[in-house]
Amino acid sequence: MSESTESVSESVTESATPRESYAASPATQTAVRLREVLAQMPDYKPGKPAAAPAGVTAYKLSSNENPYGPLPSVLAAIDDAAATVNRYPDMAVTALTERLAKALDVPAECIATGTGSVAVLAQIVNAACDAGDEVVFAWRSFEAYPIVTQLAGAKPIMVGLDEQARHRLDAMFAAITDRTRVILVCTPNNPTGPCVHQSELEAFLDKVPSDVIVVVDEAYVEFVRDPEAVRGLDVWRHRPNVVVLRTFSKAYGLAGLRVGYAVAHPPVAAALRKTATPFGVNSVAQVAAVASLDAFDELNERVESLVAERDRVVQALNDQGWKLPQSDANFVWFPLGADSTAFSQACSDAGLTVRQYGDDGVRATIGEVEANSRLIEVAAAFGAR
Ligand SMILES: *Cc1c(COP(=O)(O)O)cnc(C)c1O
């Protein structure tokens, strides 16, 4: 096994000996009581580090990360902030909140930050759900949704996607009960790619009870080019029960620093501050996010080139005869059913780490140009489905 990521192989070697002796020790025969829900919960499966056959550059296309490293201006801000890490971060996240308010043209009191938008999502569910309350979302969708829901003691209500791997908002509406507290709309949908349309969402929201929070998860909004796509902030402005979720992890390339935010009306935003981990968003992340907003034009050039790469990959796959769902994000979805394992293996043999979702399909992130070209080659050799 050649792990190409040094830190991973290092930590494996270091821990091998102590872990063996620990496994046999009486300390592992614990009687402590843990919540039963943990045993039922799926483990979050992190994207595997890239690994490649000898002589081939490995690429990690499994976590929808931005392939570009931080901009020099962002790196300089990170460098400066590193010198102050003996101090707690600004708990109110003042500078970033104000900078976001300006960038989005929303009041600062409507912004709530967290350690990635996954954490902000957990804050939303914790703020809205008591035990047994229900959270409705499409499936497949983001793997964190059932985890966050069950950890809060709430019940996930999963509504299947349609044949084009799009949300069925009518079926999601039909799934609402008097226990429904939150509905999650993932647009574009991770892992399948299509966005929800603005007119569909407005019609849905006209019917949803006004005491149910509707989260519009726009983690990939910067990559959207469909003119009919949801514009979350426009919807949010005239709907008190809507919350927009955004992140610095994807287009902004700060996945490793963990910072995301919600745009919510003041009572909800205040509740999200109450359910946040105190001092969660660290000082380096706060500064890097501000510097990234300041460098938006430069970052946006990278987003444009990733979109161009996505379009190149999609075009090539279409030309090969693949029938894939529309992607408005930085990934493509291969709905391969029982062939998913074989395709995932073919990618892996070519040095591409992609994300397989059981027997549903395989998601490949748009990464470096060479990685994308190799994905096109693997797909051609595998044969279009
Ligand atoms: C990646 C992603 C997020 C963001 O995760 P962070 O915690 O901000 O890194 C949120 N929602 C979806 C659908 C995602 O794919």
mmCIF file of C-alpha atoms and ligand atoms in Angstrom:
data_model
loop_
_atom_site.group_PDB
_atom_site.id
_atom_site.type_symbol
_atom_site.label_atom_id
_atom_site.label_comp_id
_atom_site.label_asym_id
_atom_site.label_seq_id
_atom_site.Cartn_x
_atom_site.Cartn_y
_atom_site.Cartn_z
ATOM 1 C CA MET A 1 0.000 0.000 0.000
ATOM 2 C CA SER A 2 1.591 3.262 -0.994
ATOM 3 C CA GLU A 3 -0.152 6.137 0.752
ATOM 4 C CA SER A 4 0.835 9.232 -1.122
ATOM 5 C CA THR A 5 -0.125 11.561 1.702
ATOM 6 C CA GLU A 6 2.834 11.634 4.043
ATOM 7 C CA SER A 7 0.987 12.761 7.148
ATOM 8 C CA VAL A 8 -1.367 9.811 6.843
ATOM 9 C CA SER A 9 1.299 7.133 6.578
ATOM 10 C CA GLU A 10 3.263 8.789 9.380
ATOM 11 C CA SER A 11 0.384 8.761 11.819
ATOM 12 C CA VAL A 12 -0.388 5.142 10.950
ATOM 13 C CA THR A 13 3.183 4.072 11.719
ATOM 14 C CA GLU A 14 3.396 6.031 14.952
ATOM 15 C CA SER A 15 0.205 4.665 16.423
ATOM 16 C CA ALA A 16 0.635 1.005 15.387
ATOM 17 C CA THR A 17 2.406 -0.253 18.500
ATOM 18 C CA PRO A 18 0.433 1.543 21.242
ATOM 19 C CA ARG A 19 -2.857 0.713 19.561
ATOM 20 C CA GLU A 20 -2.157 -3.045 19.595
ATOM 21 C CA SER A 21 -1.462 -3.144 23.305
ATOM 22 C CA TYR A 22 -4.363 -0.824 24.035
ATOM 23 C CA ALA A 23 -6.827 -3.108 22.256
ATOM 24 C CA ALA A 24 -6.054 -5.880 24.718
ATOM 25 C CA SER A 25 -6.244 -3.701 27.821
ATOM 26 C CA PRO A 26 -9.152 -3.768 30.332
ATOM 27 C CA ALA A 27 -9.836 -0.102 29.563
ATOM 28 C CA THR A 28 -11.586 -1.150 26.349
ATOM 29 C CA GLN A 29 -14.148 -3.274 28.247
ATOM 30 C CA THR A 30 -16.131 -0.190 29.107
ATOM 31 C CA ALA A 31 -19.532 -0.125 30.746
ATOM 32 C CA VAL A 32 -20.136 3.566 30.132
ATOM 33 C CA ARG A 33 -23.495 4.334 28.662
ATOM 34 C CA LEU A 34 -23.646 6.110 25.345
ATOM 35 C CA ARG A 35 -26.717 7.297 23.475
ATOM 36 C CA GLU A 36 -28.368 4.479 21.530
ATOM 37 C CA VAL A 37 -28.736 6.701 18.505
ATOM 38 C CA LEU A 38 -24.961 6.548 17.971
ATOM 39 C CA ALA A 39 -25.103 2.841 17.173
ATOM 40 C CA GLN A 40 -27.690 3.483 14.452
ATOM 41 C CA MET A 41 -25.878 6.420 12.927
ATOM 42 C CA PRO A 42 -23.908 6.107 9.716
ATOM 43 C CA ASP A 43 -20.253 7.009 10.091
ATOM 44 C CA TYR A 44 -19.258 10.068 8.102
ATOM 45 C CA LYS A 45 -16.987 8.753 5.372
ATOM 46 C CA PRO A 46 -14.235 11.241 4.696
ATOM 47 C CA GLY A 47 -12.799 11.475 1.191
ATOM 48 C CA LYS A 48 -9.806 9.151 1.036
ATOM 49 C CA PRO A 49 -6.390 10.671 0.481
ATOM 50 C CA ALA A 50 -5.092 10.328 -3.041
ATOM 51 C CA ALA A 51 -3.069 7.175 -3.729
ATOM 52 C CA ALA A 52 -1.540 6.196 -7.041
ATOM 53 C CA PRO A 53 0.362 3.416 -8.755
ATOM 54 C CA ALA A 54 4.130 4.047 -8.915
ATOM 55 C CA GLY A 55 5.130 6.757 -11.364
ATOM 56 C CA VAL A 56 1.656 8.290 -11.619
ATOM 57 C CA THR A 57 0.644 11.553 -9.929
ATOM 58 C CA ALA A 58 -2.267 10.905 -7.583
ATOM 59 C CA TYR A 59 -5.220 13.250 -7.460
ATOM 60 C CA LYS A 60 -7.853 13.533 -4.755
ATOM 61 C CA LEU A 61 -11.218 14.070 -6.391
ATOM 62 C CA SER A 62 -13.246 12.777 -3.460
ATOM 63 C CA SER A 63 -14.171 15.751 -1.271
ATOM 64 C CA ASN A 64 -15.139 18.565 -3.653
ATOM 65 C CA GLU A 65 -12.173 20.601 -2.520
ATOM 66 C CA ASN A 66 -10.718 23.465 -4.517
ATOM 67 C CA PRO A 67 -7.528 22.234 -6.207
ATOM 68 C CA TYR A 68 -5.891 25.664 -5.931
ATOM 69 C CA GLY A 69 -3.867 26.520 -2.834
ATOM 70 C CA PRO A 70 -4.484 29.782 -0.960
ATOM 71 C CA LEU A 71 -3.813 33.060 -2.789
ATOM 72 C CA PRO A 72 -0.620 34.862 -1.714
ATOM 73 C CA SER A 73 -2.680 37.629 -0.055
ATOM 74 C CA VAL A 74 -4.698 35.062 1.904
ATOM 75 C CA LEU A 75 -1.568 33.173 2.876
ATOM 76 C CA ALA A 76 -0.012 36.415 4.155
ATOM 77 C CA ALA A 77 -3.091 37.088 6.289
ATOM 78 C CA ILE A 78 -2.931 33.539 7.667
ATOM 79 C CA ASP A 79 0.753 34.031 8.417
ATOM 80 C CA ASP A 80 0.104 37.235 10.363
ATOM 81 C CA ALA A 81 -2.795 35.708 12.269
ATOM 82 C CA ALA A 82 -0.676 32.711 13.247
ATOM 83 C CA ALA A 83 1.401 34.995 15.476
ATOM 84 C CA THR A 84 -1.604 35.700 17.716
ATOM 85 C CA VAL A 85 -2.889 32.201 18.376
ATOM 86 C CA ASN A 86 -2.047 32.430 22.076
ATOM 87 C CA ARG A 87 -5.204 34.568 22.303
ATOM 88 C CA TYR A 88 -8.785 33.364 21.981
ATOM 89 C CA PRO A 89 -10.471 34.375 18.745
ATOM 90 C CA ASP A 90 -13.014 37.188 18.644
ATOM 91 C CA MET A 91 -16.059 35.249 19.862
ATOM 92 C CA ALA A 92 -18.440 37.584 18.043
ATOM 93 C CA VAL A 93 -16.516 37.093 14.767
ATOM 94 C CA THR A 94 -16.972 40.841 14.283
ATOM 95 C CA ALA A 95 -14.730 41.668 11.328
ATOM 96 C CA LEU A 96 -15.841 38.702 9.232
ATOM 97 C CA THR A 97 -19.511 39.258 10.034
ATOM 98 C CA GLU A 98 -19.274 42.900 9.003
ATOM 99 C CA ARG A 99 -17.330 42.071 5.876
ATOM 100 C CA LEU A 100 -19.925 39.445 4.910
ATOM 101 C CA ALA A 101 -22.773 41.846 5.609
ATOM 102 C CA LYS A 102 -21.196 44.300 3.194
ATOM 103 C CA ALA A 103 -20.461 41.690 0.525
ATOM 104 C CA LEU A 104 -23.977 40.218 0.646
ATOM 105 C CA ASP A 105 -25.843 43.469 1.333
ATOM 106 C CA VAL A 106 -27.601 42.066 4.414
ATOM 107 C CA PRO A 107 -27.674 43.394 8.015
ATOM 108 C CA ALA A 108 -24.824 42.042 10.178
ATOM 109 C CA GLU A 109 -27.343 40.789 12.748
ATOM 110 C CA CYS A 110 -28.599 38.362 10.068
ATOM 111 C CA ILE A 111 -25.288 36.524 9.823
ATOM 112 C CA ALA A 112 -24.293 33.588 12.031
ATOM 113 C CA THR A 113 -20.951 31.880 11.559
ATOM 114 C CA GLY A 114 -19.707 28.431 12.482
ATOM 115 C CA THR A 115 -16.879 25.961 12.041
ATOM 116 C CA GLY A 116 -17.877 25.083 8.496
ATOM 117 C CA SER A 117 -21.435 25.182 7.253
ATOM 118 C CA VAL A 118 -21.867 21.617 8.523
ATOM 119 C CA ALA A 119 -21.509 23.014 12.037
ATOM 120 C CA VAL A 120 -23.921 25.851 11.241
ATOM 121 C CA LEU A 121 -26.382 23.239 10.017
ATOM 122 C CA ALA A 122 -26.021 21.391 13.323
ATOM 123 C CA GLN A 123 -26.664 24.700 15.107
ATOM 124 C CA ILE A 124 -29.887 25.113 13.090
ATOM 125 C CA VAL A 125 -31.139 21.604 13.849
ATOM 126 C CA ASN A 126 -30.196 21.912 17.528
ATOM 127 C CA ALA A 127 -32.000 25.238 17.731
ATOM 128 C CA ALA A 128 -35.187 23.949 16.081
ATOM 129 C CA CYS A 129 -35.599 20.282 17.048
ATOM 130 C CA ASP A 130 -36.580 18.545 20.246
ATOM 131 C CA ALA A 131 -36.365 14.751 20.477
ATOM 132 C CA GLY A 132 -38.611 13.110 17.896
ATOM 133 C CA ASP A 133 -39.035 16.193 15.719
ATOM 134 C CA GLU A 134 -38.500 15.679 12.019
ATOM 135 C CA VAL A 135 -36.055 17.019 9.455
ATOM 136 C CA VAL A 136 -37.046 16.510 5.817
ATOM 137 C CA PHE A 137 -34.447 16.326 3.064
ATOM 138 C CA ALA A 138 -33.870 14.759 -0.323
ATOM 139 C CA TRP A 139 -31.867 11.546 -0.681
ATOM 140 C CA ARG A 140 -29.255 11.068 -1.902
ATOM 141 C CA SER A 141 -28.010 14.333 -0.677
ATOM 142 C CA PHE A 142 -25.258 15.570 1.601
ATOM 143 C CA GLU A 143 -24.054 12.765 3.876
ATOM 144 C CA ALA A 144 -23.915 15.030 6.907
ATOM 145 C CA TYR A 145 -27.695 15.588 6.893
ATOM 146 C CA PRO A 146 -28.772 12.318 8.552
ATOM 147 C CA ILE A 147 -25.856 12.502 10.996
ATOM 148 C CA VAL A 148 -26.581 16.027 12.177
ATOM 149 C CA THR A 149 -30.298 15.242 12.427
ATOM 150 C CA GLN A 150 -29.884 12.095 14.491
ATOM 151 C CA LEU A 151 -27.279 13.638 16.779
ATOM 152 C CA ALA A 152 -29.834 16.282 17.684
ATOM 153 C CA GLY A 153 -32.295 13.507 18.616
ATOM 154 C CA ALA A 154 -34.457 14.347 15.603
ATOM 155 C CA LYS A 155 -35.737 11.991 12.928
ATOM 156 C CA PRO A 156 -34.504 12.147 9.332
ATOM 157 C CA ILE A 157 -37.287 11.988 6.726
ATOM 158 C CA MET A 158 -35.551 11.181 3.457
ATOM 159 C CA VAL A 159 -37.357 11.787 0.179
ATOM 160 C CA GLY A 160 -35.990 10.115 -2.941
ATOM 161 C CA LEU A 161 -34.711 12.183 -5.861
ATOM 162 C CA ASP A 162 -36.358 11.932 -9.290
ATOM 163 C CA GLU A 163 -34.860 10.136 -12.346
ATOM 164 C CA GLN A 164 -32.779 13.184 -13.170
ATOM 165 C CA ALA A 165 -31.360 13.166 -9.645
ATOM 166 C CA ARG A 166 -33.279 16.347 -8.795
ATOM 167 C CA HIS A 167 -35.251 17.235 -5.668
ATOM 168 C CA ARG A 168 -38.942 16.249 -5.721
ATOM 169 C CA LEU A 169 -40.265 19.252 -3.865
ATOM 170 C CA ASP A 170 -43.869 18.034 -4.195
ATOM 171 C CA ALA A 171 -42.949 14.798 -2.407
ATOM 172 C CA MET A 172 -40.968 16.746 0.182
ATOM 173 C CA PHE A 173 -44.040 18.908 0.790
ATOM 174 C CA ALA A 174 -46.159 15.771 1.191
ATOM 175 C CA ALA A 175 -43.652 14.513 3.813
ATOM 176 C CA ILE A 176 -44.330 17.447 6.138
ATOM 177 C CA THR A 177 -46.089 16.535 9.405
ATOM 178 C CA ASP A 178 -46.799 18.442 12.594
ATOM 179 C CA ARG A 179 -43.394 17.230 13.850
ATOM 180 C CA THR A 180 -41.498 18.785 10.921
ATOM 181 C CA ARG A 181 -39.213 21.550 12.139
ATOM 182 C CA VAL A 182 -36.610 21.842 9.403
ATOM 183 C CA ILE A 183 -36.504 21.149 5.645
ATOM 184 C CA LEU A 184 -33.122 21.017 3.920
ATOM 185 C CA VAL A 185 -32.898 21.956 0.251
ATOM 186 C CA CYS A 186 -29.452 21.261 -1.185
ATOM 187 C CA THR A 187 -28.902 23.279 -4.353
ATOM 188 C CA PRO A 188 -26.904 22.261 -6.315
ATOM 189 C CA ASN A 189 -27.437 18.853 -4.771
ATOM 190 C CA ASN A 190 -24.384 17.065 -3.437
ATOM 191 C CA PRO A 191 -23.573 14.420 -4.726
ATOM 192 C CA THR A 192 -25.781 14.479 -7.828
ATOM 193 C CA GLY A 193 -25.268 18.020 -9.194
ATOM 194 C CA PRO A 194 -28.570 19.572 -10.346
ATOM 195 C CA CYS A 195 -29.804 22.810 -8.808
ATOM 196 C CA VAL A 196 -33.347 23.535 -7.715
ATOM 197 C CA HIS A 197 -35.065 26.216 -9.798
ATOM 198 C CA GLN A 198 -36.132 29.523 -8.314
ATOM 199 C CA SER A 199 -39.760 29.187 -9.479
ATOM 200 C CA GLU A 200 -40.017 25.650 -8.023
ATOM 201 C CA LEU A 201 -38.638 26.775 -4.685
ATOM 202 C CA GLU A 202 -40.919 29.835 -4.484
ATOM 203 C CA ALA A 203 -43.981 27.666 -5.226
ATOM 204 C CA PHE A 204 -42.854 25.179 -2.559
ATOM 205 C CA LEU A 205 -42.268 27.899 0.024
ATOM 206 C CA ASP A 206 -45.720 29.376 -0.639
ATOM 207 C CA LYS A 207 -47.160 26.112 0.743
ATOM 208 C CA VAL A 208 -44.739 25.214 3.551
ATOM 209 C CA PRO A 209 -46.038 26.203 7.015
ATOM 210 C CA SER A 210 -44.383 29.446 8.100
ATOM 211 C CA ASP A 211 -43.148 27.930 11.395
ATOM 212 C CA VAL A 212 -40.943 25.373 9.600
ATOM 213 C CA ILE A 213 -37.363 26.456 8.850
ATOM 214 C CA VAL A 214 -36.331 25.885 5.253
ATOM 215 C CA VAL A 215 -32.563 25.748 4.825
ATOM 216 C CA VAL A 216 -31.240 26.497 1.356
ATOM 217 C CA ASP A 217 -27.797 24.900 1.367
ATOM 218 C CA GLU A 218 -25.803 26.798 -1.240
ATOM 219 C CA ALA A 219 -22.375 25.302 -0.613
ATOM 220 C CA TYR A 220 -21.664 25.362 -4.365
ATOM 221 C CA VAL A 221 -23.482 28.560 -5.324
ATOM 222 C CA GLU A 222 -20.404 30.161 -6.900
ATOM 223 C CA PHE A 223 -20.280 27.387 -9.521
ATOM 224 C CA VAL A 224 -23.923 27.703 -10.589
ATOM 225 C CA ARG A 225 -24.535 28.865 -14.164
ATOM 226 C CA ASP A 226 -28.131 27.673 -14.746
ATOM 227 C CA PRO A 227 -30.077 30.948 -15.201
ATOM 228 C CA GLU A 228 -33.174 29.399 -13.585
ATOM 229 C CA ALA A 229 -31.306 28.311 -10.448
ATOM 230 C CA VAL A 230 -32.370 29.310 -6.948
ATOM 231 C CA ARG A 231 -30.981 32.629 -5.771
ATOM 232 C CA GLY A 232 -31.081 31.898 -2.059
ATOM 233 C CA LEU A 233 -30.590 35.434 -0.816
ATOM 234 C CA ASP A 234 -33.426 36.795 -2.985
ATOM 235 C CA VAL A 235 -35.721 34.145 -1.550
ATOM 236 C CA TRP A 236 -34.466 34.799 1.961
ATOM 237 C CA ARG A 237 -35.153 38.537 1.826
ATOM 238 C CA HIS A 238 -38.941 38.120 1.816
ATOM 239 C CA ARG A 239 -39.296 34.845 3.743
ATOM 240 C CA PRO A 240 -38.799 34.866 7.540
ATOM 241 C CA ASN A 241 -38.522 31.051 7.732
ATOM 242 C CA VAL A 242 -35.730 30.715 5.139
ATOM 243 C CA VAL A 243 -32.069 30.290 6.092
ATOM 244 C CA VAL A 244 -29.282 30.360 3.501
ATOM 245 C CA LEU A 245 -26.154 28.307 4.224
ATOM 246 C CA ARG A 246 -22.839 29.183 2.600
ATOM 247 C CA THR A 247 -19.259 28.060 3.085
ATOM 248 C CA PHE A 248 -15.666 29.115 2.519
ATOM 249 C CA SER A 249 -14.700 25.486 1.934
ATOM 250 C CA LYS A 250 -15.418 25.067 -1.772
ATOM 251 C CA ALA A 251 -15.102 28.079 -4.110
ATOM 252 C CA TYR A 252 -13.008 30.010 -1.566
ATOM 253 C CA GLY A 253 -10.605 27.131 -1.039
ATOM 254 C CA LEU A 254 -10.482 27.269 2.769
ATOM 255 C CA ALA A 255 -11.798 23.772 3.555
ATOM 256 C CA GLY A 256 -8.980 23.132 6.022
ATOM 257 C CA LEU A 257 -9.786 26.199 8.114
ATOM 258 C CA ARG A 258 -13.456 25.353 8.793
ATOM 259 C CA VAL A 259 -15.607 28.412 8.327
ATOM 260 C CA GLY A 260 -19.144 28.714 7.060
ATOM 261 C CA TYR A 261 -22.159 30.882 7.789
ATOM 262 C CA ALA A 262 -25.900 31.221 7.680
ATOM 263 C CA VAL A 263 -27.922 34.190 6.539
ATOM 264 C CA ALA A 264 -31.029 34.116 8.721
ATOM 265 C CA HIS A 265 -33.579 36.591 10.029
ATOM 266 C CA PRO A 266 -32.687 38.001 13.465
ATOM 267 C CA PRO A 267 -34.606 35.597 15.757
ATOM 268 C CA VAL A 268 -33.118 32.577 13.961
ATOM 269 C CA ALA A 269 -29.655 34.131 13.703
ATOM 270 C CA ALA A 270 -29.733 34.803 17.451
ATOM 271 C CA ALA A 271 -30.702 31.185 18.102
ATOM 272 C CA LEU A 272 -27.768 30.029 15.953
ATOM 273 C CA ARG A 273 -25.389 32.081 18.056
ATOM 274 C CA LYS A 274 -26.759 30.357 21.172
ATOM 275 C CA THR A 275 -26.195 26.874 19.732
ATOM 276 C CA ALA A 276 -22.692 27.616 18.401
ATOM 277 C CA THR A 277 -19.577 26.197 20.011
ATOM 278 C CA PRO A 278 -18.118 29.149 21.938
ATOM 279 C CA PHE A 279 -15.010 30.516 20.193
ATOM 280 C CA GLY A 280 -15.570 27.938 17.446
ATOM 281 C CA VAL A 281 -14.421 29.891 14.416
ATOM 282 C CA ASN A 282 -10.707 30.272 15.071
ATOM 283 C CA SER A 283 -8.769 33.480 14.627
ATOM 284 C CA VAL A 284 -6.779 32.287 11.596
ATOM 285 C CA ALA A 285 -9.972 31.217 9.843
ATOM 286 C CA GLN A 286 -11.656 34.550 10.591
ATOM 287 C CA VAL A 287 -8.784 36.508 9.086
ATOM 288 C CA ALA A 288 -8.421 34.190 6.076
ATOM 289 C CA ALA A 289 -12.118 34.454 5.283
ATOM 290 C CA VAL A 290 -11.972 38.260 5.356
ATOM 291 C CA ALA A 291 -8.879 38.237 3.140
ATOM 292 C CA SER A 292 -10.673 35.885 0.736
ATOM 293 C CA LEU A 293 -13.651 38.212 0.467
ATOM 294 C CA ASP A 294 -11.215 41.064 -0.177
ATOM 295 C CA ALA A 295 -9.595 38.960 -2.940
ATOM 296 C CA PHE A 296 -12.901 37.936 -4.477
ATOM 297 C CA ASP A 297 -12.042 39.002 -8.041
ATOM 298 C CA GLU A 298 -8.860 36.968 -8.038
ATOM 299 C CA LEU A 299 -10.602 33.952 -6.501
ATOM 300 C CA ASN A 300 -13.428 34.268 -8.945
ATOM 301 C CA GLU A 301 -11.008 33.774 -11.851
ATOM 302 C CA ARG A 302 -10.262 30.377 -10.349
ATOM 303 C CA VAL A 303 -13.945 29.627 -9.993
ATOM 304 C CA GLU A 304 -14.408 30.567 -13.658
ATOM 305 C CA SER A 305 -11.645 28.202 -14.690
ATOM 306 C CA LEU A 306 -13.150 25.388 -12.597
ATOM 307 C CA VAL A 307 -16.508 26.018 -14.248
ATOM 308 C CA ALA A 308 -14.804 25.904 -17.652
ATOM 309 C CA GLU A 309 -13.164 22.628 -16.645
ATOM 310 C CA ARG A 310 -16.510 21.238 -15.489
ATOM 311 C CA ASP A 311 -18.008 22.176 -18.850
ATOM 312 C CA ARG A 312 -15.081 20.538 -20.656
ATOM 313 C CA VAL A 313 -15.511 17.302 -18.661
ATOM 314 C CA VAL A 314 -19.288 17.257 -19.130
ATOM 315 C CA GLN A 315 -18.945 17.886 -22.865
ATOM 316 C CA ALA A 316 -16.380 15.102 -23.248
ATOM 317 C CA LEU A 317 -18.526 12.657 -21.269
ATOM 318 C CA ASN A 318 -21.609 13.583 -23.307
ATOM 319 C CA ASP A 319 -19.603 13.031 -26.485
ATOM 320 C CA GLN A 320 -18.662 9.578 -25.169
ATOM 321 C CA GLY A 321 -22.374 8.837 -24.768
ATOM 322 C CA TRP A 322 -22.686 9.145 -20.985
ATOM 323 C CA LYS A 323 -26.094 10.165 -19.672
ATOM 324 C CA LEU A 324 -25.300 12.129 -16.546
ATOM 325 C CA PRO A 325 -27.435 14.506 -14.495
ATOM 326 C CA GLN A 326 -26.805 18.213 -15.007
ATOM 327 C CA SER A 327 -24.047 19.536 -12.744
ATOM 328 C CA ASP A 328 -24.028 23.096 -11.505
ATOM 329 C CA ALA A 329 -21.328 22.337 -8.958
ATOM 330 C CA ASN A 330 -17.626 21.447 -8.948
ATOM 331 C CA PHE A 331 -18.254 17.731 -9.382
ATOM 332 C CA VAL A 332 -19.945 15.256 -11.703
ATOM 333 C CA TRP A 333 -22.138 12.322 -10.730
ATOM 334 C CA PHE A 334 -21.992 8.929 -12.402
ATOM 335 C CA PRO A 335 -25.247 7.099 -11.506
ATOM 336 C CA LEU A 336 -23.723 3.680 -12.081
ATOM 337 C CA GLY A 337 -25.745 1.451 -9.795
ATOM 338 C CA ALA A 338 -24.096 -1.955 -9.488
ATOM 339 C CA ASP A 339 -21.163 -0.792 -11.658
ATOM 340 C CA SER A 340 -20.131 1.834 -9.105
ATOM 341 C CA THR A 341 -17.461 -0.307 -7.470
ATOM 342 C CA ALA A 342 -15.875 -1.214 -10.806
ATOM 343 C CA PHE A 343 -15.770 2.409 -11.909
ATOM 344 C CA SER A 344 -14.393 3.581 -8.593
ATOM 345 C CA GLN A 345 -11.696 0.908 -8.894
ATOM 346 C CA ALA A 346 -10.876 1.953 -12.468
ATOM 347 C CA CYS A 347 -10.412 5.528 -11.241
ATOM 348 C CA SER A 348 -8.275 4.368 -8.374
ATOM 349 C CA ASP A 349 -6.096 2.247 -10.701
ATOM 350 C CA ALA A 350 -5.481 5.430 -12.678
ATOM 351 C CA GLY A 351 -4.476 7.365 -9.546
ATOM 352 C CA LEU A 352 -7.797 9.194 -9.108
ATOM 353 C CA THR A 353 -9.504 8.968 -5.734
ATOM 354 C CA VAL A 354 -13.226 9.486 -6.247
ATOM 355 C CA ARG A 355 -16.179 9.045 -3.908
ATOM 356 C CA GLN A 356 -18.346 5.990 -4.235
ATOM 357 C CA TYR A 357 -21.835 5.960 -2.717
ATOM 358 C CA GLY A 358 -22.615 2.276 -2.335
ATOM 359 C CA ASP A 359 -24.581 0.994 -5.289
ATOM 360 C CA ASP A 360 -25.964 4.409 -6.171
ATOM 361 C CA GLY A 361 -23.083 5.978 -8.018
ATOM 362 C CA VAL A 362 -19.736 7.708 -7.974
ATOM 363 C CA ARG A 363 -18.983 11.398 -7.521
ATOM 364 C CA ALA A 364 -15.838 12.903 -9.029
ATOM 365 C CA THR A 365 -14.686 16.403 -8.102
ATOM 366 C CA ILE A 366 -13.476 18.746 -10.833
ATOM 367 C CA GLY A 367 -9.828 19.157 -9.903
ATOM 368 C CA GLU A 368 -6.542 19.914 -11.607
ATOM 369 C CA VAL A 369 -6.662 19.998 -15.430
ATOM 370 C CA GLU A 370 -4.572 16.846 -15.674
ATOM 371 C CA ALA A 371 -6.818 15.046 -13.189
ATOM 372 C CA ASN A 372 -9.908 16.002 -15.176
ATOM 373 C CA SER A 373 -8.331 14.806 -18.415
ATOM 374 C CA ARG A 374 -7.482 11.519 -16.777
ATOM 375 C CA LEU A 375 -11.060 11.176 -15.536
ATOM 376 C CA ILE A 376 -12.258 11.639 -19.115
ATOM 377 C CA GLU A 377 -9.844 8.874 -20.241
ATOM 378 C CA VAL A 378 -10.950 6.476 -17.513
ATOM 379 C CA ALA A 379 -14.591 7.100 -18.393
ATOM 380 C CA ALA A 380 -13.895 6.440 -22.068
ATOM 381 C CA ALA A 381 -12.093 3.189 -21.315
ATOM 382 C CA PHE A 382 -14.835 2.085 -18.910
ATOM 383 C CA GLY A 383 -17.483 2.683 -21.566
ATOM 384 C CA ALA A 384 -20.405 5.066 -21.405
ATOM 385 C CA ARG A 385 -23.567 4.031 -19.573
HETATM 386 C C1 LIG B 1 -19.157 20.725 1.371
HETATM 387 C C2 LIG B 1 -20.577 20.992 1.751
HETATM 388 C C3 LIG B 1 -20.898 21.823 2.810
HETATM 389 C C4 LIG B 1 -19.859 22.604 3.530
HETATM 390 O O1 LIG B 1 -19.127 22.008 4.401
HETATM 391 P P1 LIG B 1 -18.180 22.854 5.369
HETATM 392 O O2 LIG B 1 -18.552 22.340 6.698
HETATM 393 O O3 LIG B 1 -18.515 24.303 5.227
HETATM 394 O O4 LIG B 1 -16.810 22.537 4.927
HETATM 395 C C5 LIG B 1 -22.210 22.064 3.123
HETATM 396 N N1 LIG B 1 -23.180 21.524 2.399
HETATM 397 C C6 LIG B 1 -22.913 20.723 1.353
HETATM 398 C C7 LIG B 1 -24.044 20.185 0.557
HETATM 399 C C8 LIG B 1 -21.610 20.425 1.014
HETATM 400 O O5 LIG B 1 -21.357 19.625 -0.012
#
